C-alpha positions as MATLAB code, in Angstrom:
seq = 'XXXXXXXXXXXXXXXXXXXXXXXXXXXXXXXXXXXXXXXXXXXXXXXXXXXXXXXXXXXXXXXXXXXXXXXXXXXXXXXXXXXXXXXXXXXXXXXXXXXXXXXXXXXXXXXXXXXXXXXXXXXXXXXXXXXXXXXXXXXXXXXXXXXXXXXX';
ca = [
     -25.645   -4.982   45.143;
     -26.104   -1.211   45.280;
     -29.192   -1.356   42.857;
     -30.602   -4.362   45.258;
     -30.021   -2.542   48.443;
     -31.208    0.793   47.563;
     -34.421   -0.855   45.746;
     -35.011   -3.153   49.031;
     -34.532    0.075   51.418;
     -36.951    1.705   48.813;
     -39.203   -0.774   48.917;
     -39.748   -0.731   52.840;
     -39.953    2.906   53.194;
     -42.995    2.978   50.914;
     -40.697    6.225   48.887;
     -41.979    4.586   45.701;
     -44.181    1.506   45.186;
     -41.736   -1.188   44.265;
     -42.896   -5.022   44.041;
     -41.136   -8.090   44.324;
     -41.239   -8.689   40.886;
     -39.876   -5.105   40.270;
     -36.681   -5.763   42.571;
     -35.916   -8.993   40.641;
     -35.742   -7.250   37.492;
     -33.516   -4.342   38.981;
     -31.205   -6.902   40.159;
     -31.149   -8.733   36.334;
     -30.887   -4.448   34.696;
     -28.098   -4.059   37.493;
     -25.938   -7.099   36.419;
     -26.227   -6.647   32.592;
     -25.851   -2.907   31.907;
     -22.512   -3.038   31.933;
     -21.551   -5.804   30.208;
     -20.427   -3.897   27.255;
     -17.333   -2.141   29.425;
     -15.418   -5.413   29.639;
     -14.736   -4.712   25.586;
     -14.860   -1.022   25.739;
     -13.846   -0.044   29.291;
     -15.362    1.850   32.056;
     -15.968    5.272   30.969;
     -18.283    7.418   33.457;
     -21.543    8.367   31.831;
     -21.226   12.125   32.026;
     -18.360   12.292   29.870;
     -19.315   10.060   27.453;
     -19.555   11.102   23.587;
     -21.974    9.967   20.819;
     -19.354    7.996   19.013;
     -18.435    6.193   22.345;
     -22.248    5.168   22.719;
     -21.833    3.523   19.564;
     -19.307    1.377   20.065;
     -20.822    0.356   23.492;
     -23.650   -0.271   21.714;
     -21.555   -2.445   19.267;
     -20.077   -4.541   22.033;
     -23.004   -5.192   23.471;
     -24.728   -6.623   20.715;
     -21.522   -8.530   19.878;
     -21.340   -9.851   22.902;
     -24.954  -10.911   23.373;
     -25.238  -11.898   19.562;
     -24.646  -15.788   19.877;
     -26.291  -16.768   22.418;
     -28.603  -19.122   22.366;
     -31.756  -17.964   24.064;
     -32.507  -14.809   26.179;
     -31.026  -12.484   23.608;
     -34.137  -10.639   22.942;
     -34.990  -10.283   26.580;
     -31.472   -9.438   27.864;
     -32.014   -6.845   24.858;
     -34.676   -5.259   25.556;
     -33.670   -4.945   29.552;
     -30.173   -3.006   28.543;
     -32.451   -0.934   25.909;
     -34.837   -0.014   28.720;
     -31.931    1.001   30.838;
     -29.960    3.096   28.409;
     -33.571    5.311   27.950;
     -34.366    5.225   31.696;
     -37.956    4.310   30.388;
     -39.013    2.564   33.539;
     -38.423    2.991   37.713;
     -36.502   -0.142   37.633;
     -34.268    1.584   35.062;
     -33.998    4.724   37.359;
     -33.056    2.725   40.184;
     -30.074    1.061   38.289;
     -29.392    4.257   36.911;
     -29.037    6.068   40.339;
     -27.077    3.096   41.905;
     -24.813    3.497   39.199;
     -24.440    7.298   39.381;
     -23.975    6.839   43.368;
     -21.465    3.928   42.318;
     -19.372    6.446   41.139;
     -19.788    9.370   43.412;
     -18.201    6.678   46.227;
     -15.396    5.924   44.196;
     -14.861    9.492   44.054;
     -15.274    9.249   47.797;
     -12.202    6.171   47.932;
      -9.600    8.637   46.372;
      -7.790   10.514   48.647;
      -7.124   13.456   45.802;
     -10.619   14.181   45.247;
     -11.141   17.524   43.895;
     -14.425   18.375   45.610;
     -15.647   21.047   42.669;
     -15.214   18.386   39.962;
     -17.273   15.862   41.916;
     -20.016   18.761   42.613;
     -20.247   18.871   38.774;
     -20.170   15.356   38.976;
     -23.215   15.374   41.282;
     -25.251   18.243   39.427;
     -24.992   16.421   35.601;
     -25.718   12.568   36.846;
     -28.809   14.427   39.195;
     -29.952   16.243   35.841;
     -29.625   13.015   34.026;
     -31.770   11.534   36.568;
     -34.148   14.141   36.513;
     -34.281   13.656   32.933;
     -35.357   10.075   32.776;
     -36.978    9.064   35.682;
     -39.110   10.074   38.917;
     -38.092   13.250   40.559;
     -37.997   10.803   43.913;
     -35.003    9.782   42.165;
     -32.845   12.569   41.486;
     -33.604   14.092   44.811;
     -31.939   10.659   46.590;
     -29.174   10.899   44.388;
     -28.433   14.548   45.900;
     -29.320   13.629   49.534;
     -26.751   10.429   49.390;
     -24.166   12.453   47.239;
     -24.751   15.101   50.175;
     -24.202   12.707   53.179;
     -21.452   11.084   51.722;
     -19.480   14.553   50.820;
     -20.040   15.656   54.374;
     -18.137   12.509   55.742;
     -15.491   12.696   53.792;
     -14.999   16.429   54.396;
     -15.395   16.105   58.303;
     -13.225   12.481   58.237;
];
């Protein structure tokens, strides 16, 4: 619901130009680009290795491998999201980098310098694939959301 709220609020503040059509397919990128974590576990992205990407890769394609139609498109949608080739992709992608940044936010041991490297590799991963816009919300909500918990 992050990917669909943030695209939505987005869409009505004319940041980016985001259809209808666009927001449908964030919400279908949003619910399957995980689907490979309930075999391999939720690891976070920045401290992921090569070998690890593999066998995510792996369990995806298990996973997705008998079913009866959709497999190419359901494909093709995860592919696009692991490259960050497309806006939709970079929406998921910072939803699910700010995803994690509040669950940083729910645990009351939070050691603030790890999350600020936290913050500065998933902004230069979204810097890397995808819009500029996109990065630089990533650091404004990472920065709101530090500053409550640090005043709360």
């Amino acid at each position: 619901w992050i990917s669909y709220g943030l695209a939505k609020k987005l869409q009505s503040e004319k940041q980016l130009h985001i259809t209808d059509k666009m927001i449908e397919k964030i919400v279908q990128m949003a619910l399957i680009h995980d689907w490979a974590e309930a075999i391999t576990g939720d690891v976070s992205y920045h401290i992921k290795t090569k070998s690890f990407d593999l066998m995510e890769y792996q369990s995806f394609m298990s996973l997705i491998d008998n079913l009866p139609i959709g497999k190419s498109y359901i494909y093709n949608l995860w592919q696009e999201f692991e490259e960050g080739s497309s806006l939709e992709a970079s929406i998921v992608r910072l939803a699910d980098a700010f995803e994690s940044w509040l669950e940083g936010l729910s645990t009351p041991s939070a050691w603030w310098p790890a999350w600020d490297d936290f913050n500065r590799l998933a902004e230069s991963s979204l810097r890397i694939k995808g819009p500029k816009e996109i990065a630089d919300i990533f650091r404004r909500l990472s920065d709101i959301s530090k500053d409550s918990k640090t005043t709360a």
